[in-house]
Coordinates of C-alpha atoms in Angstrom, one line a residue:
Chain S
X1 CA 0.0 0.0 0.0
X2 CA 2.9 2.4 1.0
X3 CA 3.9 2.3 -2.8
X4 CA 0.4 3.3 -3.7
X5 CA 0.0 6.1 -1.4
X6 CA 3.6 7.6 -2.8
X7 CA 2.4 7.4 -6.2
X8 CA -0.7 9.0 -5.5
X9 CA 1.0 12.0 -3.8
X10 CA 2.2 12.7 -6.8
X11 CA 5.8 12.2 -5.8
X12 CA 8.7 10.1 -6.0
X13 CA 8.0 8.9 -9.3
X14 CA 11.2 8.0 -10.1
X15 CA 11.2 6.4 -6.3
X16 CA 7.8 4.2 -7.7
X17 CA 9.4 3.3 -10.8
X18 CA 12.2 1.1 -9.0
X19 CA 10.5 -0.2 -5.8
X20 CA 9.0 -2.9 -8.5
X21 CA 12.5 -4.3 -9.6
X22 CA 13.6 -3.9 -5.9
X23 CA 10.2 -5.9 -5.0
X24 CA 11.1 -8.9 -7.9
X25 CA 14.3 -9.2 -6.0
X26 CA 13.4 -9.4 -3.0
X27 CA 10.8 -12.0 -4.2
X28 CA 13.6 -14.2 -5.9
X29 CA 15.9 -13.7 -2.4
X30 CA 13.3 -15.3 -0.5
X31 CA 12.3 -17.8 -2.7
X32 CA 15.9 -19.2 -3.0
X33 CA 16.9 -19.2 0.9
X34 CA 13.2 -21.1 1.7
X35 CA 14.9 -24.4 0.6
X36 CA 17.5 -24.7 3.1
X37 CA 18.3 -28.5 2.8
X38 CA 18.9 -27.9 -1.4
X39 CA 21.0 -24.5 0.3
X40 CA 22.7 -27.2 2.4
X41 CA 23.6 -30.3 0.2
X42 CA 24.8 -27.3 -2.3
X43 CA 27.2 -26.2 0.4
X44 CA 28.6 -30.0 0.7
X45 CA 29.9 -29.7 -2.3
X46 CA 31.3 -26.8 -2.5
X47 CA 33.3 -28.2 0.4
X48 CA 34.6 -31.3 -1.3
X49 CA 35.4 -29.4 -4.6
X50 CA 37.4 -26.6 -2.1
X51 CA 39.0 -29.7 -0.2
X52 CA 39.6 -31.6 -3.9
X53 CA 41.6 -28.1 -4.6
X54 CA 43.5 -27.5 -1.7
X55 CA 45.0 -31.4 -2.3
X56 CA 45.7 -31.1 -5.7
X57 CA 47.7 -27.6 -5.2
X58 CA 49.4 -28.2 -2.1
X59 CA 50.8 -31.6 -4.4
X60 CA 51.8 -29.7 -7.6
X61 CA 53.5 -26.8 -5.6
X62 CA 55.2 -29.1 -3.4
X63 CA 56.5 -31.0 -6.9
X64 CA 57.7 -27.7 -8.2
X65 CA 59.3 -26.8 -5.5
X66 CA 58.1 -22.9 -6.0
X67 CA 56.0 -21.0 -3.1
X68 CA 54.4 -18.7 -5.6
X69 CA 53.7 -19.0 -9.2
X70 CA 52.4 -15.7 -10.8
X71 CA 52.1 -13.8 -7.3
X72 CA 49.6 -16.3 -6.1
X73 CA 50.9 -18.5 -2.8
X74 CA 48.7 -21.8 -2.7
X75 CA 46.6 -20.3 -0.2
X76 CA 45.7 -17.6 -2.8
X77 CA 44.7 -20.2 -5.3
X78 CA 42.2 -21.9 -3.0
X79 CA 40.4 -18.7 -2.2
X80 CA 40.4 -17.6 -5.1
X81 CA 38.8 -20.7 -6.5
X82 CA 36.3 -21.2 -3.7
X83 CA 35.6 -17.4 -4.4
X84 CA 35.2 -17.8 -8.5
X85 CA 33.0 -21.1 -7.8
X86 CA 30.8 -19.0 -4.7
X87 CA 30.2 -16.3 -7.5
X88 CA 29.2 -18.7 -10.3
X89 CA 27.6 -21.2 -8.7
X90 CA 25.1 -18.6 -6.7
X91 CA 23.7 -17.7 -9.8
X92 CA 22.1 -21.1 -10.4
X93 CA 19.3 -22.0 -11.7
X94 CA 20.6 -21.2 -15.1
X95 CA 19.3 -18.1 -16.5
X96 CA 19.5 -19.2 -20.3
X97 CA 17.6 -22.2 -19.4
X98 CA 14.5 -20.1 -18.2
X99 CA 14.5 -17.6 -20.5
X100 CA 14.5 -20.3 -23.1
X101 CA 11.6 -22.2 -21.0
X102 CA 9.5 -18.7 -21.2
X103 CA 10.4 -18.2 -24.8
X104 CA 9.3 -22.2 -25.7
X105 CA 6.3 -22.3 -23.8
X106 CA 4.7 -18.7 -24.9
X107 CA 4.7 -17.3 -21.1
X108 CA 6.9 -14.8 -22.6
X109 CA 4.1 -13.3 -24.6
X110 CA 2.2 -12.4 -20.9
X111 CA 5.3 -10.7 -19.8
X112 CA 5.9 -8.4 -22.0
X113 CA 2.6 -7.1 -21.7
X114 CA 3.2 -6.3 -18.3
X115 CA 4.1 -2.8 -17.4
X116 CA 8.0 -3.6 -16.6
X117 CA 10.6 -3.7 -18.5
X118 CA 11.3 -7.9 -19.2
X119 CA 15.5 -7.3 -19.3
X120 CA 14.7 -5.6 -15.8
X121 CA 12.4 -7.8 -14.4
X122 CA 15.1 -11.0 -15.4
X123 CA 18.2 -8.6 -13.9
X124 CA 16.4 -8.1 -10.8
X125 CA 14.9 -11.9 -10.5
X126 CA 18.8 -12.7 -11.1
X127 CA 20.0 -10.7 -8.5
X128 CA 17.9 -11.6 -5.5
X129 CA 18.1 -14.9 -6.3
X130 CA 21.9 -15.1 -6.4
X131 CA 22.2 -13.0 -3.3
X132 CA 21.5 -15.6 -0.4
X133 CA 22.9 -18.7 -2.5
X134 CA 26.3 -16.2 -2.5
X135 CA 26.3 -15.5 1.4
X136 CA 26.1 -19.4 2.2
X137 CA 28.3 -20.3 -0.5
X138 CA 30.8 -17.5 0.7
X139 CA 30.4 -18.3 4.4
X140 CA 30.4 -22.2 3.9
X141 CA 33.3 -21.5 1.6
X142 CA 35.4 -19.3 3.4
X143 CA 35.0 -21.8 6.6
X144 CA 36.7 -24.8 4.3
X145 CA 39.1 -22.3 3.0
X146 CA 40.4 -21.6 6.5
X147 CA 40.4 -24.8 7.9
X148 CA 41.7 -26.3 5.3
X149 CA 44.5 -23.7 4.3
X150 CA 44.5 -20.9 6.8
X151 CA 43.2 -17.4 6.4
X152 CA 44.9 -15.0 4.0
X153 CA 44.8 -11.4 4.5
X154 CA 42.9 -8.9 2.7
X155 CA 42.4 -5.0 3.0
X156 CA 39.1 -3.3 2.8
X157 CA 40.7 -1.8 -0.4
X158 CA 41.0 -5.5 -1.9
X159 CA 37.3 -6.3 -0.8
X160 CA 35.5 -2.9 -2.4
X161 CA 37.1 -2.8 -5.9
X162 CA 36.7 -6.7 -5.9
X163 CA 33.2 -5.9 -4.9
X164 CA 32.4 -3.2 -7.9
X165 CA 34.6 -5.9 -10.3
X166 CA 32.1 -8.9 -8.9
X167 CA 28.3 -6.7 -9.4
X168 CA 30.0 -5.8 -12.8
X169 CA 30.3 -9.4 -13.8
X170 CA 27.1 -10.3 -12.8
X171 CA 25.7 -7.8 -15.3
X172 CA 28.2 -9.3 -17.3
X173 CA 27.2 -13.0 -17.0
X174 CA 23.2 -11.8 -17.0
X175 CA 23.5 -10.5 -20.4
X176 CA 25.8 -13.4 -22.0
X177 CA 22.9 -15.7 -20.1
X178 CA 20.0 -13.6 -21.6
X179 CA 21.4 -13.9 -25.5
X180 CA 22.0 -17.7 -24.8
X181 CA 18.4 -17.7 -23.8
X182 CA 17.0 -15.5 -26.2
X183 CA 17.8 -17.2 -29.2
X184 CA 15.6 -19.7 -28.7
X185 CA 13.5 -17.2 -31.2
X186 CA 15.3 -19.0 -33.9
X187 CA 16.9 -22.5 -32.5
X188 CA 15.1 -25.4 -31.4
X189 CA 17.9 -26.7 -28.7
X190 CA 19.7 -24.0 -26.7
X191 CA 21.2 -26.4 -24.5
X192 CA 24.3 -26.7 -26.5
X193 CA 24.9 -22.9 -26.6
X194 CA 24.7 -23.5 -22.7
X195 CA 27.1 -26.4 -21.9
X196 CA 29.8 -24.6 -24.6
X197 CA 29.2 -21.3 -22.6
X198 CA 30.1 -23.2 -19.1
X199 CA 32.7 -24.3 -20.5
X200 CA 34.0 -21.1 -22.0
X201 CA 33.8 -19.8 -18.4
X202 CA 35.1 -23.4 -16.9
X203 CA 39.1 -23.1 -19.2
X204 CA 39.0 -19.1 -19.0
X205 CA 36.6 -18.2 -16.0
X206 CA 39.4 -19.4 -13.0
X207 CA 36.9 -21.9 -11.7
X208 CA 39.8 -24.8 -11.6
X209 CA 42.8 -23.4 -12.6
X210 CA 43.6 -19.6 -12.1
X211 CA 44.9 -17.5 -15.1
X212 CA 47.8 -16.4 -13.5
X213 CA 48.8 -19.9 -13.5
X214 CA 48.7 -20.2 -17.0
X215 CA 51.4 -20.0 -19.5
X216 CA 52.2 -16.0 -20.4
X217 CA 50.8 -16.0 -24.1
X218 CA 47.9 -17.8 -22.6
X219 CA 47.0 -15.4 -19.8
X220 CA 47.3 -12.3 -22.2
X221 CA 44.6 -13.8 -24.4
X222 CA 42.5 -15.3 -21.7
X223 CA 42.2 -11.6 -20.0
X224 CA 40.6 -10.0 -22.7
X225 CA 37.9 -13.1 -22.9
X226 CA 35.2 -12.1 -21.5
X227 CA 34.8 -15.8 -19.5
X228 CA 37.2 -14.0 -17.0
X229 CA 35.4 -10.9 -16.5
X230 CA 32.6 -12.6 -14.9
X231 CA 34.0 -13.8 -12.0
X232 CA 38.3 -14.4 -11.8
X233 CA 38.6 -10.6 -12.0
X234 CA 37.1 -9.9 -8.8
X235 CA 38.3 -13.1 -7.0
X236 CA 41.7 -12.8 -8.1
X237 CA 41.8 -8.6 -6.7
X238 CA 40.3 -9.6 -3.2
X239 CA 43.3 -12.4 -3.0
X240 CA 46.2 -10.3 -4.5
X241 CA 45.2 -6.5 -4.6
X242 CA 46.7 -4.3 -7.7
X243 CA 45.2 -1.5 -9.1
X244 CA 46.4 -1.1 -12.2
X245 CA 45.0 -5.0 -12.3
X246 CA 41.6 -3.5 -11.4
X247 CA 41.9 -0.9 -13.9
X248 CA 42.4 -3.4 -17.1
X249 CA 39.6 -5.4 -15.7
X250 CA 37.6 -3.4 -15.6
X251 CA 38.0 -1.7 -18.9
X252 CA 37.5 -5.0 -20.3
X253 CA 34.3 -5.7 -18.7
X254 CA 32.6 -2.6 -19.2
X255 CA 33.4 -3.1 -23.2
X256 CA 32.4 -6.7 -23.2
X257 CA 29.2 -5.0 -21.1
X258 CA 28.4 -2.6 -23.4
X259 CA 28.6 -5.2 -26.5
X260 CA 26.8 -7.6 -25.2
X261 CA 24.2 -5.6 -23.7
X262 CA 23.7 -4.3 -27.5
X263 CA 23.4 -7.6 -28.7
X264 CA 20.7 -8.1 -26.1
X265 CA 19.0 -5.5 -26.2
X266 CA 18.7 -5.8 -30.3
X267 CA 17.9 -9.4 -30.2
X268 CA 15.2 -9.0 -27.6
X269 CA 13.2 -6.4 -29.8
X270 CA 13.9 -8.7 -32.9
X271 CA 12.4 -11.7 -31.4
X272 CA 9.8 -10.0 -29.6
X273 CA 8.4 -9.3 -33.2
X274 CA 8.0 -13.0 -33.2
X275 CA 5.8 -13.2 -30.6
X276 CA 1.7 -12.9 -31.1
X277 CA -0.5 -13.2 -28.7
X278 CA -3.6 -15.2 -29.3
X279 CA -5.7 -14.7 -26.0
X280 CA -7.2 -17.1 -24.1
Chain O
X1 CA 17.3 -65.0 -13.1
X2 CA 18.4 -67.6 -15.6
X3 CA 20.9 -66.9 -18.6
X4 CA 17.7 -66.7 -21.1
X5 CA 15.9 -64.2 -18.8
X6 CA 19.0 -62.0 -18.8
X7 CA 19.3 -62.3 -22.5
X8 CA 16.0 -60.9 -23.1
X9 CA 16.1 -58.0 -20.8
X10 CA 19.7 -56.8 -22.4
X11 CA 17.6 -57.4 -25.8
X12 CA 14.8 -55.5 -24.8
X13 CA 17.1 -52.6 -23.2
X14 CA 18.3 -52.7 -27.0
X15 CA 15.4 -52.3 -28.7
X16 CA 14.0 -49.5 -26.3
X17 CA 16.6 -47.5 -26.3
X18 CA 16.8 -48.0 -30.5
X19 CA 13.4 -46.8 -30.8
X20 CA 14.1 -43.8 -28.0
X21 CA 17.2 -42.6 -30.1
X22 CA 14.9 -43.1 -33.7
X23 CA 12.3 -40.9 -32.3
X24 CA 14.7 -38.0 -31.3
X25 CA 16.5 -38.2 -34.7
X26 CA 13.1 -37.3 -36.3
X27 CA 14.5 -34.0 -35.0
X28 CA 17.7 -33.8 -37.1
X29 CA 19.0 -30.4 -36.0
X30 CA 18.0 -30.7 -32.3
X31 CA 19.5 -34.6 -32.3
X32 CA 23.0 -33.1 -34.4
X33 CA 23.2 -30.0 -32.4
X34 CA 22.9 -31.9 -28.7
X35 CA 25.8 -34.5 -29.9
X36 CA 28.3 -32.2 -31.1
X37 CA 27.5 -29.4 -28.9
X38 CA 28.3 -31.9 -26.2
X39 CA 31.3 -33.1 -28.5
X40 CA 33.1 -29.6 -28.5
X41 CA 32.0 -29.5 -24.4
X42 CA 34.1 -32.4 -23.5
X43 CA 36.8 -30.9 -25.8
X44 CA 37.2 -27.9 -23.9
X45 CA 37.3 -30.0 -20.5
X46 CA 40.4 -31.6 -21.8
X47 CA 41.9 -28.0 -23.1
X48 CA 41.7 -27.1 -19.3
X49 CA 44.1 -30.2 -18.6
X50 CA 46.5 -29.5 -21.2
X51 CA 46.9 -25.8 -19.9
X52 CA 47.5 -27.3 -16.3
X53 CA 50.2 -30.0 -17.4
X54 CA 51.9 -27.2 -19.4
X55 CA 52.7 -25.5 -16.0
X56 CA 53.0 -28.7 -13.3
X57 CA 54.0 -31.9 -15.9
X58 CA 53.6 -34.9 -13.5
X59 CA 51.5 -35.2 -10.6
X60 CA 52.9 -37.8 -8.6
X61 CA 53.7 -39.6 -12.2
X62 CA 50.0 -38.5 -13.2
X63 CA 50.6 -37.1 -16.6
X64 CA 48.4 -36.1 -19.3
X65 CA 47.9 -39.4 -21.1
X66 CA 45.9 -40.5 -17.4
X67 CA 44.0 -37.7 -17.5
X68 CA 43.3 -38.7 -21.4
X69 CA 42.5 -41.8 -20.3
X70 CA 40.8 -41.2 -17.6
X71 CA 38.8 -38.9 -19.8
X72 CA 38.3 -41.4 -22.4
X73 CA 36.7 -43.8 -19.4
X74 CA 34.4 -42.0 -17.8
X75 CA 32.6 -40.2 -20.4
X76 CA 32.4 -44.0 -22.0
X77 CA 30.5 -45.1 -18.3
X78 CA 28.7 -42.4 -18.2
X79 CA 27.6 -41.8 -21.6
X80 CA 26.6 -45.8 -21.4
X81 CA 24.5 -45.3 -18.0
X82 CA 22.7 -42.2 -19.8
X83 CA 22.0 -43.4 -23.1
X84 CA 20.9 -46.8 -21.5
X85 CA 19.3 -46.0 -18.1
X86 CA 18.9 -42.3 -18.0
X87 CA 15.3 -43.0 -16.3
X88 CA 17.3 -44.1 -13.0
X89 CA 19.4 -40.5 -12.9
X90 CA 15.2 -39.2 -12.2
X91 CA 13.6 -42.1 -9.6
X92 CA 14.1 -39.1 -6.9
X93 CA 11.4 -37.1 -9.1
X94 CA 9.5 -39.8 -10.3
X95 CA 8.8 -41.2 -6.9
X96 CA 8.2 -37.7 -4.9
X97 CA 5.6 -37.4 -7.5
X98 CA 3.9 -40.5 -7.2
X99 CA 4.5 -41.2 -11.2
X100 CA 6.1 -44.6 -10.7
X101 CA 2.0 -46.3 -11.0
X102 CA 3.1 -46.5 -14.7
X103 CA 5.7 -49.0 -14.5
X104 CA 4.0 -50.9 -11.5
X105 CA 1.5 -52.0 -14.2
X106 CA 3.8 -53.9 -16.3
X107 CA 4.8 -57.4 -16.3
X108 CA 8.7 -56.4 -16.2
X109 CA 11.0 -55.2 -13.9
X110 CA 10.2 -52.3 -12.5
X111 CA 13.7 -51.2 -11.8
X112 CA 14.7 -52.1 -15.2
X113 CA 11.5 -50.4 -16.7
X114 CA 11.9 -47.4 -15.1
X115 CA 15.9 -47.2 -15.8
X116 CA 15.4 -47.7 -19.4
X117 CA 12.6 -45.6 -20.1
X118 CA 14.5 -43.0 -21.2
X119 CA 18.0 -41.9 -23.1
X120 CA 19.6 -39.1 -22.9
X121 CA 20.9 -38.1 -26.1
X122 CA 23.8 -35.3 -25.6
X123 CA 25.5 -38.5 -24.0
X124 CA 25.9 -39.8 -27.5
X125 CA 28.5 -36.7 -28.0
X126 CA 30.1 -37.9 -24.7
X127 CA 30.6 -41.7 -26.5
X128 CA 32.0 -40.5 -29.4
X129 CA 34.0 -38.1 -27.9
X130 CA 35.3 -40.7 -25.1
X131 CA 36.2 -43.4 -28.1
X132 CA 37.7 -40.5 -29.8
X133 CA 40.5 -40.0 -27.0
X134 CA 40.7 -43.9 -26.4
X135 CA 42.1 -43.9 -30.1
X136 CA 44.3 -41.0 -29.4
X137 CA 45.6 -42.0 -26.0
X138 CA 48.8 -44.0 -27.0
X139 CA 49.7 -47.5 -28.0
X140 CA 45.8 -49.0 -28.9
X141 CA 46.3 -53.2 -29.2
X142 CA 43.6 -55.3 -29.7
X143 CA 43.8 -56.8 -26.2
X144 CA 43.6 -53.3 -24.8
X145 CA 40.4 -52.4 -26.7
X146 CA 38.7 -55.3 -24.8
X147 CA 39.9 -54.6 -21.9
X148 CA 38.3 -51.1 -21.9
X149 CA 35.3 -52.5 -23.5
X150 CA 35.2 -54.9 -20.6
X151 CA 36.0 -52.1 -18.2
X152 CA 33.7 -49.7 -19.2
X153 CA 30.4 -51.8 -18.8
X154 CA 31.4 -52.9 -15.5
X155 CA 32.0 -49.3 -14.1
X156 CA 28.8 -47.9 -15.9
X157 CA 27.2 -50.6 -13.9
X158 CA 28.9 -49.3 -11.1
X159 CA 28.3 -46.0 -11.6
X160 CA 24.2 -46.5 -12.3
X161 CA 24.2 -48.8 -8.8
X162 CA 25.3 -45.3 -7.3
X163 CA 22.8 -43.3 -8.8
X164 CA 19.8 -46.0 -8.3
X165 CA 20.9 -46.0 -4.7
X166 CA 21.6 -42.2 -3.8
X167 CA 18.0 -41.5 -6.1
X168 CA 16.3 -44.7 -4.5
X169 CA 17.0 -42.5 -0.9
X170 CA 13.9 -40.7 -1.7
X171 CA 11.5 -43.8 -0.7
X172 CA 12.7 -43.0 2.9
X173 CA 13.2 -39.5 3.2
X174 CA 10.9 -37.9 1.2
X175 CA 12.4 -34.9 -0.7
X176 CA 15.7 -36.2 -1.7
X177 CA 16.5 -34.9 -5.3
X178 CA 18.6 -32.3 -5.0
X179 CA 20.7 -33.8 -2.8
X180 CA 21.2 -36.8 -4.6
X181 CA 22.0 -34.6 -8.0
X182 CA 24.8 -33.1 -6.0
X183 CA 26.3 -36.7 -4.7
X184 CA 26.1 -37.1 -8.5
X185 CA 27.9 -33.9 -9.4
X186 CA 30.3 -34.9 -7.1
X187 CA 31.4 -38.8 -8.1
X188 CA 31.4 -36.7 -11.1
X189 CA 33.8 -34.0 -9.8
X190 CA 36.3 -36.1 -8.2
X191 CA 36.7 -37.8 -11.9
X192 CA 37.9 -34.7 -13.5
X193 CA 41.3 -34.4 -11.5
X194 CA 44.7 -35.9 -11.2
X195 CA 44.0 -39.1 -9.4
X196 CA 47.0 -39.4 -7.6
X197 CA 46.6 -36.0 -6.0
X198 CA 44.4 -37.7 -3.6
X199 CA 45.0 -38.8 0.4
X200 CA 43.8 -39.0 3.7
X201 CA 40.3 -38.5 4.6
X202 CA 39.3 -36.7 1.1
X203 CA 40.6 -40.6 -0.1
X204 CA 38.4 -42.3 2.1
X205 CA 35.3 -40.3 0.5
X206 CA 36.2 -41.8 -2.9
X207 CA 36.0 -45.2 -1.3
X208 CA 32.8 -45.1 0.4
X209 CA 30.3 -42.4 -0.1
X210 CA 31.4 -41.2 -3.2
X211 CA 33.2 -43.9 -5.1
X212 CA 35.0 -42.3 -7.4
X213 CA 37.9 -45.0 -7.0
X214 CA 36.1 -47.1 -8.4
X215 CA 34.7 -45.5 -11.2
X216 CA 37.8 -43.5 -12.2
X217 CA 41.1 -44.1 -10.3
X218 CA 41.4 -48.2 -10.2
X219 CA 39.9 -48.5 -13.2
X220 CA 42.3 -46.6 -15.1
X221 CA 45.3 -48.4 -13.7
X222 CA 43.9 -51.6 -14.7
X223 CA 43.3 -50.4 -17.9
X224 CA 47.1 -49.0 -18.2
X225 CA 48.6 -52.3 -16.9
X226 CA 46.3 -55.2 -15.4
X227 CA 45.7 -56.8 -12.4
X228 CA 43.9 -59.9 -12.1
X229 CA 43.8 -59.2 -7.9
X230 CA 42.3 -56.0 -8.7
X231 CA 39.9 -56.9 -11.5
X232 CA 38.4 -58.9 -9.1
X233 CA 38.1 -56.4 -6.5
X234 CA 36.3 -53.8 -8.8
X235 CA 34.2 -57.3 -10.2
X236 CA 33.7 -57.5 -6.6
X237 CA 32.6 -53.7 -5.8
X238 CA 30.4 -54.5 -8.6
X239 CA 28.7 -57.1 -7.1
X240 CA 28.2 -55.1 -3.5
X241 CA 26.6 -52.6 -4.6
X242 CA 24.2 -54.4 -7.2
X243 CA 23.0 -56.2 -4.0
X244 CA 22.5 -52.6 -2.1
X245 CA 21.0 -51.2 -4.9
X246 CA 18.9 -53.7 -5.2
X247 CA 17.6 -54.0 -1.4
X248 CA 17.4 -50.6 -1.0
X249 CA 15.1 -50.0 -4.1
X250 CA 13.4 -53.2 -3.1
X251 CA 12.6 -52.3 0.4
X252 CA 11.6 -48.7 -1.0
X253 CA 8.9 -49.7 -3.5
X254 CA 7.1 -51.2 0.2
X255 CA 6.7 -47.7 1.4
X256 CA 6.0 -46.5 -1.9
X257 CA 2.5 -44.5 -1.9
X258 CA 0.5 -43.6 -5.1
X259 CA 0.2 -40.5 -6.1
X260 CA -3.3 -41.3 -7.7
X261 CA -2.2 -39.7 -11.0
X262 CA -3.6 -40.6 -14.1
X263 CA -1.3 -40.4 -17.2
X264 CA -1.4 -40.7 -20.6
X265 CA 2.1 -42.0 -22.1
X266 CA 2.1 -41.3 -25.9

């Protein structure tokens, strides 16, 4: 009601217009912290993969007989995996896949026709929803993380421009997510256009091997991908603070943003022109 | 069961599965684009590997070829369980929902019915793709295609014992599905790394809960240079948990309560 009464006051319009998407979220963050044993077996797992990583890293830096390859100690590598597989795996369920779902089955033909904007609605459903599953995976992560390779120290410089680097690649991964989706306008089976994109992010994202353990020529090229602007940029800042790394990332991802976002944004009001609504 | 009984039901699996992957081709570019999108997945799972033993070479003697064969094996027992059996990878669902009525009206099996009933076609992508690598993975002789032909039914069977028990959980608990997904996703995880990278409690896992020794790490060594002593062990893991399995689905379908639904299969 409170919404209601501040639209019909005449002010804070503006105010109005983004209580909706702030509503949607908050919606979506409920939603996805009401299953806490799915929130719970999810969190297993994430422990096993952290504990599978610590193993396999304490062996192959103990074979090379290095501390530090690329600037990153072993204890770096593990939290900035666990942090790289917290930010992806938060976003779950798979964005592509329900767009596609609402593009299949017609239900996108009722949105539209709804007085929000349908990128905005899916931005803000994708937001709330990824918010709770990040906390747990972040707190059940970070508990692994220390037990299993001590804490690391960052400053509250490494945490806030990690921060901005990690909201900019979930914009990032929404719109990447949203094309995937969206082209089910044209193509019967998205799915494949999903497992290749998972895997893009898999080799290049940082989610089992970080990019500054990979050869030079490698790393240069992997950089510019967008796979690592989702989430390695931010994960790898908050371990290792730089700013000058900050800067190139996020260059990068605010180009890859503004292209994709385009592509998105065109290919939305191209399908949409697909789409006729037959009542009923 | 006698020997003709058997016969029939591996028959039968044949011809249901035939007619499942007949059906989907009647949608060419959906059917081409689900194998070789999964084709070009599996690729890039392997380009991940080849990065890593570019920077650390030999993981306690672990090199790339394992991981290429390792690769090579368990997308070939997976890819088997799936195209085969893809209906046991859903009991959790199919119980929770009261939809296994169907298959309780059928002279068969219902374990088998319901294991069979469906194929999952990307996994087709993950056979080729794991025969692929086999071929690529070094010195191929014709003793060492049988083993891993030998090899590679036995672990899918291990593999789909897991899954019907971890699913078959759901008889007792209730909502179970997610979590068994996850104890998938995770036999599945441990199969992507260096085995040898493995000890202590993490190793004890692979043996019991999750057993991805089983699946992945023995396997391969038997494979590379066999054992008879440990053929027999993973013949005999084999034969543990198809008893389990089997008890634990058994004992299940008691409790099991209708969910009154009336379907229409087409």
């Amino acid at each position: 009601m409170s919404e209601v009464k501040t639209l019909q006051n005449g002010s804070g319009l503006f105010g109005y217009k983004f209580l909706k998407y702030f509503e949607i979220a908050k919606v979506n963050y409920f939603n996805s912290s009401a299953y806490l044993v799915n929130l719970i077996s999810r969190s297993a797992i994430v422990v096993i993969r952290i504990w599978i990583f610590t193993q396999l890293y304490k062996v192959s830096y103990s074979i090379s007989g290095v501390s530090e390859i690329g600037g990153l100690t072993v204890a770096m590598v593990v939290w900035s995996l666990m942090m790289t597989q917290s930010f992806q795996t938060a976003t779950r369920p798979q964005l592509s896949k329900l767009i596609d779902e609402e593009v299949k089955s017609g239900t996108l033909a009722y949105s539209v026709n709804r007085p929000y904007s349908y990128i905005l609605f899916h931005f803000s459903g994708f937001i709330g929803r990824s918010i709770p599953n990040l906390f747990i995976n972040l707190f059940i992560g970070s508990l692994a993380a220390i037990v299993l390779v001590g804490p690391i120290g960052f400053g509250w410089k490494a945490l806030v421009f990690g921060a901005v680097l990690l909201l900019f690649g979930y914009i990032l991964d929404f719109f990447v997510s949203l094309i995937i989706g969206l082209t089910a306008f044209w193509v019967e089976d998205t799915s494949a256009f999903t497992w290749i994109y998972s895997k893009g992010q898999l080799v290049f994202g940082g989610l089992i091997l970080p990019i500054a353990l990979f050869p030079d020529y490698l790393q240069k090229i992997a950089e510019l991908l967008p796979f690592s602007q989702m989430y390695y940029g931010a994960a790898r800042l908050i371990v290792h603070f730089d700013l000058s790394l900050f800067l190139q990332y996020f260059a990068t991802q605010l180009i890859w943003i503004l292209f994709f976002g385009v592509v998105a944004y065109y290919l939305f009001n191209k399908g949409i022109k697909h789409v006729s609504v037959n009542g009923g | 069961m006698s020997l003709s009984t058997v016969a029939k039901y591996i028959s039968l699996t044949w011809e249901m599965t035939k007619s499942s992957i007949l059906s989907a081709m009647e949608y060419r570019v959906s059917f081409l684009v689900q194998v070789f999108g999964m084709l070009v997945n599996d690729i890039a799972l392997v380009a991940i590997w080849l990065i890593f033993f570019q920077k650390f070479p030999s993981i306690n003697g672990w090199q790339f070829q394992d991981t290429a064969m390792l690769f090579a094996l368990t997308t070939v027992n997976f890819a088997i369980v799936m195209i085969f059996a893809r209906g046991a990878f859903e009991f959790s669902k199919t119980i929770a929902r009261g939809e296994l009525d169907y298959y309780l009206s059928f002279p068969k099996n219902v374990l088998w019915h319901a294991s069979v009933s469906k194929t999952d076609i990307s996994a087709i992508g993950d056979l080729l793709f794991g025969l692929i690598i086999f071929f690529f993975s070094g010195d191929i002789s014709l003793e060492k295609i049988g083993l891993f032909a030998v090899i590679g039914v036995l672990t899918a069977l291990i593999f789909l014992n897991f899954i019907i028990i971890t699913q078959s959980i759901t008889f007792y608990v209730g909502n179970f599905e997610e979590a068994a997904e996850q104890m998938f996703h995770a036999l599945l995880g441990f199969t992507l790394y260096p085995q040898t990278a493995f000890y202590g409690a993490l190793k004890i896992i692979m043996l019991t809960i999750i057993p991805a020794f089983f699946i992945a790490t023995l396997p391969v060594q038997l494979i590379q240079k066999f054992n008879l002593e440990f053929f027999l062990i993973l013949l005999g893991f084999w034969i543990l948990t198809t008893i389990i399995a089997t008890i634990i689905f058994r004992r299940g379908l008691r409790r099991y309560e209708s969910g009154n639904l009336i379907n229409v299969k087409m």
